[in-house]
mmCIF file of C-alpha atoms and ligand atoms in Angstrom:
data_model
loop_
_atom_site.group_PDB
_atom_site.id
_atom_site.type_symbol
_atom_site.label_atom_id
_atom_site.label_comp_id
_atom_site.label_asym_id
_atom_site.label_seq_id
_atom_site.Cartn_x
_atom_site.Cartn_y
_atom_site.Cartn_z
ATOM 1 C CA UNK O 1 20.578 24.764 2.205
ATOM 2 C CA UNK O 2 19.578 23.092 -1.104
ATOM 3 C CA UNK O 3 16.450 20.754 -0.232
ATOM 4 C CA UNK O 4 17.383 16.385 -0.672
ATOM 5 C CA UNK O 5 16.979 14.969 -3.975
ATOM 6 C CA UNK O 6 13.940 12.463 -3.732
ATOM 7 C CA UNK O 7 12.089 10.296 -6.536
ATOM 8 C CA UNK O 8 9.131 8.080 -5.975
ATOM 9 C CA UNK O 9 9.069 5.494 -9.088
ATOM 10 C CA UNK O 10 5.214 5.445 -8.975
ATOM 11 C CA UNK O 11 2.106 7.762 -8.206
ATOM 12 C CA UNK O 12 1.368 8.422 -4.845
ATOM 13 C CA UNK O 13 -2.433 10.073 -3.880
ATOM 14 C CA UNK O 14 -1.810 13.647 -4.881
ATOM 15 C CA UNK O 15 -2.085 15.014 -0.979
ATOM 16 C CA UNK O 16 1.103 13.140 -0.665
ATOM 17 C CA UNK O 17 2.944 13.965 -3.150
ATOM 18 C CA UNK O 18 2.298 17.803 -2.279
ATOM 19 C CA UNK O 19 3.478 16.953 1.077
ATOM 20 C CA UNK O 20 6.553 15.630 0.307
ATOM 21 C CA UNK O 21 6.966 18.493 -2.597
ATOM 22 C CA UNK O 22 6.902 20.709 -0.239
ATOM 23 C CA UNK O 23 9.891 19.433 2.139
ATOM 24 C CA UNK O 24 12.173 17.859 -0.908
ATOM 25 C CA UNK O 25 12.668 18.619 -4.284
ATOM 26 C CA UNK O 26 10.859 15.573 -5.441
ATOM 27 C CA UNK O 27 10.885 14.021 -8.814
ATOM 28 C CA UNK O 28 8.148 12.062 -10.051
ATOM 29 C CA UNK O 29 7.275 9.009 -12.265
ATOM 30 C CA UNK O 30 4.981 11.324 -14.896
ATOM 31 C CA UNK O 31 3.992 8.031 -16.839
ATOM 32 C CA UNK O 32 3.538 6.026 -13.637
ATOM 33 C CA UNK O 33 5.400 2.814 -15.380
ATOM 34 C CA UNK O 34 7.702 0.280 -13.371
ATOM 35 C CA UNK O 35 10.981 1.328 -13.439
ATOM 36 C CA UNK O 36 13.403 -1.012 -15.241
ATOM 37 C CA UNK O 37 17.137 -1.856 -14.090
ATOM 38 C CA UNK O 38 19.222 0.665 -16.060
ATOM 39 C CA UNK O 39 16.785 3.580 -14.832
ATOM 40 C CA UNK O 40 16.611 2.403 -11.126
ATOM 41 C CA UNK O 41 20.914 2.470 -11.484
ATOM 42 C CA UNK O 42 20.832 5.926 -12.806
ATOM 43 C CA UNK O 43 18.767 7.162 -10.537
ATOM 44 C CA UNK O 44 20.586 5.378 -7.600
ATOM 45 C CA UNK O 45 23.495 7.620 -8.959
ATOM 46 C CA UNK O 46 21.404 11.210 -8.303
ATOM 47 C CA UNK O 47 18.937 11.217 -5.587
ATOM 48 C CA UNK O 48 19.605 11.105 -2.362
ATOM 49 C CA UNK O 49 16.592 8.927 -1.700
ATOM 50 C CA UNK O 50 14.279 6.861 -3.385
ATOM 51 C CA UNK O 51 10.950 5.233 -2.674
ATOM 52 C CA UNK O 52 10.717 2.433 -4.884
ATOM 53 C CA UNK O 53 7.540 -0.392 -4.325
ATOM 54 C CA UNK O 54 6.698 -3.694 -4.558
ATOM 55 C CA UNK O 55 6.872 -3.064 -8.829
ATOM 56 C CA UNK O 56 11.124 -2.271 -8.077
ATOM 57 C CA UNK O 57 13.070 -5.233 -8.298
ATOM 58 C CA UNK O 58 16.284 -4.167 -6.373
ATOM 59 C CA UNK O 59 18.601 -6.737 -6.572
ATOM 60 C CA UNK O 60 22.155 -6.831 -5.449
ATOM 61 C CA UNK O 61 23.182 -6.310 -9.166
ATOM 62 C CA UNK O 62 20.874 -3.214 -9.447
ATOM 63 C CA UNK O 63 21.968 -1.751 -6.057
ATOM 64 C CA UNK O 64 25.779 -2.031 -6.870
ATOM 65 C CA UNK O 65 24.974 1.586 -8.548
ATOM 66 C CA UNK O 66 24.622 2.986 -5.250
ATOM 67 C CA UNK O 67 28.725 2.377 -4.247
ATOM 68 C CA UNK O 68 29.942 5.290 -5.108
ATOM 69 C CA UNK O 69 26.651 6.997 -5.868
ATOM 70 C CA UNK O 70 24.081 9.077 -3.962
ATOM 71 C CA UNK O 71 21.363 7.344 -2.596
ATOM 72 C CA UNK O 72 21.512 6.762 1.132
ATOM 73 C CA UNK O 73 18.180 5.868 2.008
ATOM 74 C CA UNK O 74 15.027 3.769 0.575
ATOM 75 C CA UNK O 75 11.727 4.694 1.861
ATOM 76 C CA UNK O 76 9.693 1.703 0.438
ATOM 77 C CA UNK O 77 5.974 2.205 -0.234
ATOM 78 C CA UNK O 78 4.409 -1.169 1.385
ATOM 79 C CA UNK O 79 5.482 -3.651 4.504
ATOM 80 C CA UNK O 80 6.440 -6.143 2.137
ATOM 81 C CA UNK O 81 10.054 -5.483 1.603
ATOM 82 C CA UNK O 82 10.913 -9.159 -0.495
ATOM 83 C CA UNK O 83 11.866 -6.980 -3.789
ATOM 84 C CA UNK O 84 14.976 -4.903 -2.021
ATOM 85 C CA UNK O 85 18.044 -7.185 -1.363
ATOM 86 C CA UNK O 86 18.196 -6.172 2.164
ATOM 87 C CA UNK O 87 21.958 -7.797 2.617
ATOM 88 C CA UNK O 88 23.198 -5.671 -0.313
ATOM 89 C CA UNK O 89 21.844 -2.589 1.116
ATOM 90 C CA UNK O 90 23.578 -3.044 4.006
ATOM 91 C CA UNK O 91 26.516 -3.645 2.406
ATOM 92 C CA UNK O 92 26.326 -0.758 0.273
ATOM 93 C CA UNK O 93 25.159 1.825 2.810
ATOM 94 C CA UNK O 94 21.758 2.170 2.326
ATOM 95 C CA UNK O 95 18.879 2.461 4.511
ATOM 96 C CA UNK O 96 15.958 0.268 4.084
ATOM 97 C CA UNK O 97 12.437 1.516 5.998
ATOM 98 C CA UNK O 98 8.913 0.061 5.638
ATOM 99 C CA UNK O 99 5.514 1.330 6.652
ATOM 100 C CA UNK O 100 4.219 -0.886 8.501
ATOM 101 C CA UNK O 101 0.619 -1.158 10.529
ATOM 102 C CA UNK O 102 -1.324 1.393 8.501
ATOM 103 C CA UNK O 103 -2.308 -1.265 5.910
ATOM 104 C CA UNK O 104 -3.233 -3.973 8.369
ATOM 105 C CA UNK O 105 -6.779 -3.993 8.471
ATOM 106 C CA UNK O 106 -7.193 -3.322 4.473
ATOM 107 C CA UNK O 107 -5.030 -6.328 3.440
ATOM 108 C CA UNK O 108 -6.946 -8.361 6.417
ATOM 109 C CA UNK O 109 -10.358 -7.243 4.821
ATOM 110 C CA UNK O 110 -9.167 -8.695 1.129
ATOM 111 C CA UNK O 111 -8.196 -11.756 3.022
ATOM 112 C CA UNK O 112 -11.820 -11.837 4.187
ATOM 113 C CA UNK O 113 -13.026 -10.704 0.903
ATOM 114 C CA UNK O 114 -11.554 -13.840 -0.786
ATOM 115 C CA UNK O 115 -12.482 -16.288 1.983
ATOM 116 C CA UNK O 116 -16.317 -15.433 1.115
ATOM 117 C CA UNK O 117 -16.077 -15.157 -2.371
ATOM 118 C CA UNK O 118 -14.330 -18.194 -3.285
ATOM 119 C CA UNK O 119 -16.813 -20.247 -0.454
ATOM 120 C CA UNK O 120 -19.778 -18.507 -1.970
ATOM 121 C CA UNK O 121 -18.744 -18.848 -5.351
ATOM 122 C CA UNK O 122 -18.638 -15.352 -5.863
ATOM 123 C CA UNK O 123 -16.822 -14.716 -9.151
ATOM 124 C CA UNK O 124 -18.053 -17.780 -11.038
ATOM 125 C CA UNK O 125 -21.348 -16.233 -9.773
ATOM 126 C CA UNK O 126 -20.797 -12.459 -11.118
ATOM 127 C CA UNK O 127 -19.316 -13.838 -14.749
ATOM 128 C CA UNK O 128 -22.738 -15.843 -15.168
ATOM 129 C CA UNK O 129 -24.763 -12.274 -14.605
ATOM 130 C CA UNK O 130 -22.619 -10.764 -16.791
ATOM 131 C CA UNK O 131 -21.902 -13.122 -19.431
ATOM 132 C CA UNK O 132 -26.608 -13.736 -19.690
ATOM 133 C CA UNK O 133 -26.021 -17.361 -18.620
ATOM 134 C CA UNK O 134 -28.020 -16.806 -15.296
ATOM 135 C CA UNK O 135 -31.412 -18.228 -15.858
ATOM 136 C CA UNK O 136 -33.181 -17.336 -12.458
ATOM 137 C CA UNK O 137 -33.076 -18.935 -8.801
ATOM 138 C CA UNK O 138 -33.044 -23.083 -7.978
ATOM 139 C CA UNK O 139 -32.388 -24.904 -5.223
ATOM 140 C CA UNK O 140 -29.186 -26.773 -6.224
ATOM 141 C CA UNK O 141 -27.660 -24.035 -8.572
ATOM 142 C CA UNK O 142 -24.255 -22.207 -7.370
ATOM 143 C CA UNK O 143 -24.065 -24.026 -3.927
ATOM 144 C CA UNK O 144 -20.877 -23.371 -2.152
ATOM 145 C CA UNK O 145 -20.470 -23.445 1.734
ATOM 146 C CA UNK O 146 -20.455 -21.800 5.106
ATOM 147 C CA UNK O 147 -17.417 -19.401 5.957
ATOM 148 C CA UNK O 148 -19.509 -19.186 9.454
ATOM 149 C CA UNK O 149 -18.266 -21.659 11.914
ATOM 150 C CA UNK O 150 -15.508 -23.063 10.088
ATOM 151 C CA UNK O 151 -11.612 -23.584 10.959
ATOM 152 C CA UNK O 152 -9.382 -20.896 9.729
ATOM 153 C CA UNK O 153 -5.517 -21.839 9.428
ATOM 154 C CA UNK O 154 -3.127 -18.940 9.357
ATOM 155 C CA UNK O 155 0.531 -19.133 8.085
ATOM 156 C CA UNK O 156 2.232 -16.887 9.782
ATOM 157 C CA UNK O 157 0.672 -14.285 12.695
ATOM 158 C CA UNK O 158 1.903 -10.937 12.567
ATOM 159 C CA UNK O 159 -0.196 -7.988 12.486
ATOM 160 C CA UNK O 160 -1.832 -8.933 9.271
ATOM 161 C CA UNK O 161 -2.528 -12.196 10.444
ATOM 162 C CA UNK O 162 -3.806 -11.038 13.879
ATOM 163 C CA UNK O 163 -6.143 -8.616 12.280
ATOM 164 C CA UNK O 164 -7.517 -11.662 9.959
ATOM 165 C CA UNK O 165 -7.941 -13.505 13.082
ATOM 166 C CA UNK O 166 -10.292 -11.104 14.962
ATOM 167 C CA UNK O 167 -12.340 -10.339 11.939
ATOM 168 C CA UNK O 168 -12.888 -14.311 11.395
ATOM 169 C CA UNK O 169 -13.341 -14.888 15.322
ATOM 170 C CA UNK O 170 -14.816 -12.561 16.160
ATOM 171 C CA UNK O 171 -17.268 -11.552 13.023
ATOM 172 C CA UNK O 172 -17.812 -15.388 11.430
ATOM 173 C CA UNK O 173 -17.452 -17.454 14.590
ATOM 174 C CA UNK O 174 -14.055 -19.112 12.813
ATOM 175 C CA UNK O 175 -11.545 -21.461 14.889
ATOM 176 C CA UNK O 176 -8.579 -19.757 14.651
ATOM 177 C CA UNK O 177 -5.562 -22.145 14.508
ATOM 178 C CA UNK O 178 -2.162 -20.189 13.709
ATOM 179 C CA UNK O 179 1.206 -21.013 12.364
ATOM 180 C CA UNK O 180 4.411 -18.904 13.209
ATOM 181 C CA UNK O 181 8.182 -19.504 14.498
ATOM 182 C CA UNK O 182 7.158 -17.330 17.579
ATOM 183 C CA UNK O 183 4.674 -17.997 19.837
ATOM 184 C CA UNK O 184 1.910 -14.949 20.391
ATOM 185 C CA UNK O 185 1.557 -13.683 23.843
ATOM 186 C CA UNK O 186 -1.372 -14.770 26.158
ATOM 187 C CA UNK O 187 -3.417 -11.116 25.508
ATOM 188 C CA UNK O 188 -2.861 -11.768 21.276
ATOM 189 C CA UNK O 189 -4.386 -15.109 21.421
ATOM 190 C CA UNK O 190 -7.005 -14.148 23.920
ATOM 191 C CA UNK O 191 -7.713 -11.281 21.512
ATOM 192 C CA UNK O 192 -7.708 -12.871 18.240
ATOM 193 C CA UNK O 193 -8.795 -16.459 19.360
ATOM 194 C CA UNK O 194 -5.623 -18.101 17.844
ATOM 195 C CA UNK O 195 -4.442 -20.919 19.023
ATOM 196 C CA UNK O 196 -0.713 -22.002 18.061
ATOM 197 C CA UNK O 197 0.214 -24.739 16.309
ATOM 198 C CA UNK O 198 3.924 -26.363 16.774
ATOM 199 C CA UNK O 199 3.465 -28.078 13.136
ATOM 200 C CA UNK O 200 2.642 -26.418 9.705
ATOM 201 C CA UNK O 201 1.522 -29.918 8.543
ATOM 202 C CA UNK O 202 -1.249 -30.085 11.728
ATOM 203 C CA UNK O 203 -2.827 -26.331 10.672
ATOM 204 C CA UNK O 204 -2.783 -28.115 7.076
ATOM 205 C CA UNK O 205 -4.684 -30.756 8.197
ATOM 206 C CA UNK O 206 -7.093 -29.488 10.155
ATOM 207 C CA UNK O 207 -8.228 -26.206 8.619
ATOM 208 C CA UNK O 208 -11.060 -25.548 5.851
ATOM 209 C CA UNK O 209 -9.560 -22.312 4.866
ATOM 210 C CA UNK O 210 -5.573 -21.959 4.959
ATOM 211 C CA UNK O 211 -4.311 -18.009 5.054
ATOM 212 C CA UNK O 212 -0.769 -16.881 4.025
ATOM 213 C CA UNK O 213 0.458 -14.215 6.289
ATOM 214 C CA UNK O 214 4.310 -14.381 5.975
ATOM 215 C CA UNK O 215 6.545 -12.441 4.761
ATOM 216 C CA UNK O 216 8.278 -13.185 0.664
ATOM 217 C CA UNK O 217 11.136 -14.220 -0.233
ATOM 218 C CA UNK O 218 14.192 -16.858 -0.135
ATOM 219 C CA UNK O 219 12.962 -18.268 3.436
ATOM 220 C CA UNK O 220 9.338 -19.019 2.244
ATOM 221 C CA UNK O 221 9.919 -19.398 -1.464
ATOM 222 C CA UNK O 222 7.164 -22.327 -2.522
ATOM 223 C CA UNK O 223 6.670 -22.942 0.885
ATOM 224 C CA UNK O 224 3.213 -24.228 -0.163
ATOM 225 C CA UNK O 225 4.142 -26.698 -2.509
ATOM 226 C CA UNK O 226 2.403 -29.799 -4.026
ATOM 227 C CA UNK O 227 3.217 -32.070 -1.297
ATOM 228 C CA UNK O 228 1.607 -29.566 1.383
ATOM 229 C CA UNK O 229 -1.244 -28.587 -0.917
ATOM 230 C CA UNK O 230 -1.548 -32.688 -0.665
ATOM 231 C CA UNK O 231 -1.962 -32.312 3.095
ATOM 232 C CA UNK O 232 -4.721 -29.856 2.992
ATOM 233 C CA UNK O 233 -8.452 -31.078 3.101
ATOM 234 C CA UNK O 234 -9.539 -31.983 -0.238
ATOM 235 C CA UNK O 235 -12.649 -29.433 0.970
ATOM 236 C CA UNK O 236 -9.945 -26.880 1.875
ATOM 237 C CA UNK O 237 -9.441 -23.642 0.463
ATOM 238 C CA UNK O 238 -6.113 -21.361 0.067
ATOM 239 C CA UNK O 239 -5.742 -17.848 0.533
ATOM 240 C CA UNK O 240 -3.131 -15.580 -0.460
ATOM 241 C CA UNK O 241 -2.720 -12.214 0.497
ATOM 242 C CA UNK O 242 1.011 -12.498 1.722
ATOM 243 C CA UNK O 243 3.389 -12.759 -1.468
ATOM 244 C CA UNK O 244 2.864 -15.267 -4.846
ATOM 245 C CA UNK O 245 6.699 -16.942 -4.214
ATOM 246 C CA UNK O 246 4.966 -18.427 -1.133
ATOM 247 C CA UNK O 247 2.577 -20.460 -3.147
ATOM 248 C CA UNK O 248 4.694 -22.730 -6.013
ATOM 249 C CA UNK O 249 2.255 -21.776 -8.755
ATOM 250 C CA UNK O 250 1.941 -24.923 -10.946
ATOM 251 C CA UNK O 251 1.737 -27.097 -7.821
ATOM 252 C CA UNK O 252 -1.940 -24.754 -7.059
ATOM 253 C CA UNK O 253 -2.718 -25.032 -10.562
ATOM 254 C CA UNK O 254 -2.745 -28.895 -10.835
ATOM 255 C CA UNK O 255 -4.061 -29.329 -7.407
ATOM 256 C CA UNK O 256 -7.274 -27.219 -8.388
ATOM 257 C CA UNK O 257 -7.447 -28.929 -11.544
ATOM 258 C CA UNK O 258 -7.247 -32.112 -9.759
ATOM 259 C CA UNK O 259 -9.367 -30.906 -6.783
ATOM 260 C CA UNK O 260 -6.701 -32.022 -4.634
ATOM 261 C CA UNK O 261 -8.414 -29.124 -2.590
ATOM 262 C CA UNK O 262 -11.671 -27.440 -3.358
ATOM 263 C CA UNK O 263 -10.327 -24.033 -4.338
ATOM 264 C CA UNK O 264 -7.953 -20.856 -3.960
ATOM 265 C CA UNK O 265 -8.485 -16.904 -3.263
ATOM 266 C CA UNK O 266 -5.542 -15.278 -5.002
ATOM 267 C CA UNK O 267 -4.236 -11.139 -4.453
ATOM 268 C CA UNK O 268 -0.523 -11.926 -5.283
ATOM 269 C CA UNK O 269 1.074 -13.702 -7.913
ATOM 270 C CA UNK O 270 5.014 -14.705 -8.291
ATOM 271 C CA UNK O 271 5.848 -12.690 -11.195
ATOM 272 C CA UNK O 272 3.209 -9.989 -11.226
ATOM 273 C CA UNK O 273 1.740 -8.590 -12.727
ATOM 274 C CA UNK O 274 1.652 -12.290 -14.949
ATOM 275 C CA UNK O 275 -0.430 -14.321 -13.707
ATOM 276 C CA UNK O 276 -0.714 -18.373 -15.102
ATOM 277 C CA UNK O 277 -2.561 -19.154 -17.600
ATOM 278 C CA UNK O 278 -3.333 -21.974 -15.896
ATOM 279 C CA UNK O 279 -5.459 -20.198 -13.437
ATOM 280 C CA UNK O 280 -7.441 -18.689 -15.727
ATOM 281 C CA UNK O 281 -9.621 -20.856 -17.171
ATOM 282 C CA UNK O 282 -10.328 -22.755 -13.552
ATOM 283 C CA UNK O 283 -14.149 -21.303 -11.626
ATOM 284 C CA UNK O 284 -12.499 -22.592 -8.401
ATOM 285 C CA UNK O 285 -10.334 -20.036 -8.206
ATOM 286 C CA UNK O 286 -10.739 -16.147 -7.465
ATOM 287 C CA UNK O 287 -8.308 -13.987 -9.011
ATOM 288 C CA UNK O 288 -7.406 -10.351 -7.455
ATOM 289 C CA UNK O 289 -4.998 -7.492 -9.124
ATOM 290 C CA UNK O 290 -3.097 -7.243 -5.593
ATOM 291 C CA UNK O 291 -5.277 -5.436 -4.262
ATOM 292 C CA UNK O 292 -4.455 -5.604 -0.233
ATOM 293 C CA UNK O 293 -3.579 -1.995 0.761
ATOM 294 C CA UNK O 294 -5.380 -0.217 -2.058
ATOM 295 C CA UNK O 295 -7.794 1.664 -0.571
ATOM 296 C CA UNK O 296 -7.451 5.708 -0.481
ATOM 297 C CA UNK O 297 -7.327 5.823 3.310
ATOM 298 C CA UNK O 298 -4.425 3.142 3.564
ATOM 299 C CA UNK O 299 -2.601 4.245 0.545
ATOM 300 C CA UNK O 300 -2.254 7.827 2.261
ATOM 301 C CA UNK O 301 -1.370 6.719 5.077
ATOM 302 C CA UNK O 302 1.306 4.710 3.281
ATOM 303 C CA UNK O 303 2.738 7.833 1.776
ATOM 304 C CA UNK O 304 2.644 9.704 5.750
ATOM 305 C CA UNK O 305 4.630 6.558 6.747
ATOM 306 C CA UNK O 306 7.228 7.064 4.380
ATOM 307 C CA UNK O 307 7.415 10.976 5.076
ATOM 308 C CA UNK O 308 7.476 10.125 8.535
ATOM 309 C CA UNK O 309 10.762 8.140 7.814
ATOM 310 C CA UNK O 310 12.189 10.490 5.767
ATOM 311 C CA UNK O 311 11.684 12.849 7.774
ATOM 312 C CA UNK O 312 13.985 10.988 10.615
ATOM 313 C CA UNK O 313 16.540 9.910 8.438
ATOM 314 C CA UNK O 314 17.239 13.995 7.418
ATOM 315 C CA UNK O 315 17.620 14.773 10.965
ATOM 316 C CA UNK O 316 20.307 12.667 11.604
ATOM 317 C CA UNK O 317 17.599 10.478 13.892
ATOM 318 C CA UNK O 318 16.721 6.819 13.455
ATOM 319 C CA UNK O 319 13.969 6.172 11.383
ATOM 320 C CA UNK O 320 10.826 4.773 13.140
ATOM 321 C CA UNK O 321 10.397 1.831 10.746
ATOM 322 C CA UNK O 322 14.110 0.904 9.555
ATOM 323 C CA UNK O 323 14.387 -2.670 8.497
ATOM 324 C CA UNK O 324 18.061 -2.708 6.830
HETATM 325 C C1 DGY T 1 2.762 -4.320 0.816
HETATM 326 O O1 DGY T 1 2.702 -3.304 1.498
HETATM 327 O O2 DGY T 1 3.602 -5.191 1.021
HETATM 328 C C2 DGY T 1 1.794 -4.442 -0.306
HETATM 329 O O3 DGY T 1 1.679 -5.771 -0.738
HETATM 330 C C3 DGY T 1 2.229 -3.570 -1.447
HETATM 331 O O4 DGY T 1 3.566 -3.839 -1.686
#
């Protein structure tokens, strides 16, 4: 029996790839470029499954190239799934799976990563090495503040936001407030120390560093906008690890130029990889090439995730981590 048809639009770490070889007659991305629309349509036409990423834009329009084509099933590389149109691929047949858990703690750690550097004035603080503009050691010179002890606020509280929580609690002493339609069990917030907050506007209020943990897309588009970047401390700081649509872009811009709040940790951007010019000339803001699951351990275990679904879906079984 002839093996399934199988492209992965990007790179994978090579011990994956030979894995997967091995089981499908795989095609790869040599040049390891985002796929535009008219090649993600042909190939929607061939293979019998694809694994795009977070760099495929599959929109309904895109998809439509699957009626009548080949592909049955997307194994997406990544949790965040707000680049598939999950209704068309329903409509159209096609499977959607995810991998989530393995990149929990990584993402969690840039979260943490950004919290310190943007309190401790981290990268204003590397460019003057760098650039020869540090002139030696003074008492008042590239003063930020304490992450230790302070209020953390995080939008949204699944496993990414959980993980956050423990480090912060647990490592830095943090108050954990969180935001999230659901309330966590008894055992998460005894774990984590979260405590739940009925209103986004309260968490805005009352927290010196405000973490993005929901999912992307139409639901949570600019969900962060000026008028809540208004309620935040003007001390406050934003973090975003979770997706740029969250966060209306401008709105952050002004309100760091205006120090409506004291400054922003950025991995994700709305239309990556652009990021505003705006940003880029502002110290109170750290600026991160998405960098939330990319470490080697995570990004195999990515890959295994994806096999792992594949793997179901050729049997004829359900796949562990199906989200459409
Ligand atoms: C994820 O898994 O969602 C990462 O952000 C990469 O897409």
């Amino acid at each position: 029996m002839s093996k399934p048809k199988l492209l992965l639009t990007r790179r994978w770490p090579r011990e994956v790839e030979r894995y997967l070889a091995g089981r499908y007659d795989v095609t790869l991305n040599k040049h390891d470029t985002p796929m535009d629309a008219p090649s993600l349509k042909a190939a929607l036409a061939v293979f019998d499954a694809i694994c795009p990423t977070v760099t495929d834009k599959l929109a309904a329009e895109v998809l439509a190239a699957a009626s009548g084509g080949k592909t049955k099933i997307l194994g997406n590389y990544g949790v965040g799934v707000s680049h598939i149109d999950l209704q068309a691929c329903q409509r159209f047949g096609i499977v959607v799976t995810n991998t989530p858990g393995v990149l929990t703690e990584a993402t969690a750690e840039i979260a943490l990563t950004l919290m310190l550097m943007i309190a401790r004035r981290a990268g204003e603080g590397e460019r003057q090495v760098r650039e020869h503009h540090w002139d030696g050691w003074a008492p008042t010179r590239m003063v930020g503040v304490d992450v230790t002890g302070k209020t953390l606020g995080l939008v949204g509280f699944g496993r990414i936001g959980q993980a956050t929580a423990r480090k912060a609690h647990h490592g830095f002493g943090m108050r954990v407030l969180y935001y999230s339609r659901k309330r966590a069990t008894a055992e998460i917030e005894a774990a984590t120390g979260g405590q739940h907050c009925a209103r986004l506007e309260d968490l805005l209020q009352q927290s010196d560093f405000v973490s993005l943990h929901c999912p992307g897309g139409s639901e949570t588009r600019h969900l962060l906008d000026a008028s809540r970047l208004q309620r935040m401390k003007r001390s406050a700081f934003l973090i975003n690890t979770a997706r740029g649509e969250v966060v209306d872009e401008a709105a952050l811009a002004e309100a760091l130029r205006q120090k409506v709040i004291a400054g922003a940790g950025l991995d994700v951007y709305e239309h990556e990889p652009q990021v505003p010019e705006a940003f880029l000339g502002l110290e109170n803001v750290v600026l991160l090439p998405h960098l939330g699951s990319a470490t080697l351990e995570t990004r195999v275990a990515m890959g295994m995730r994806v096999a792992g679904n594949l793997e179901r879906f050729f049997a004829g079984l359900e796949p562990d981590d199906r989200v459409a």
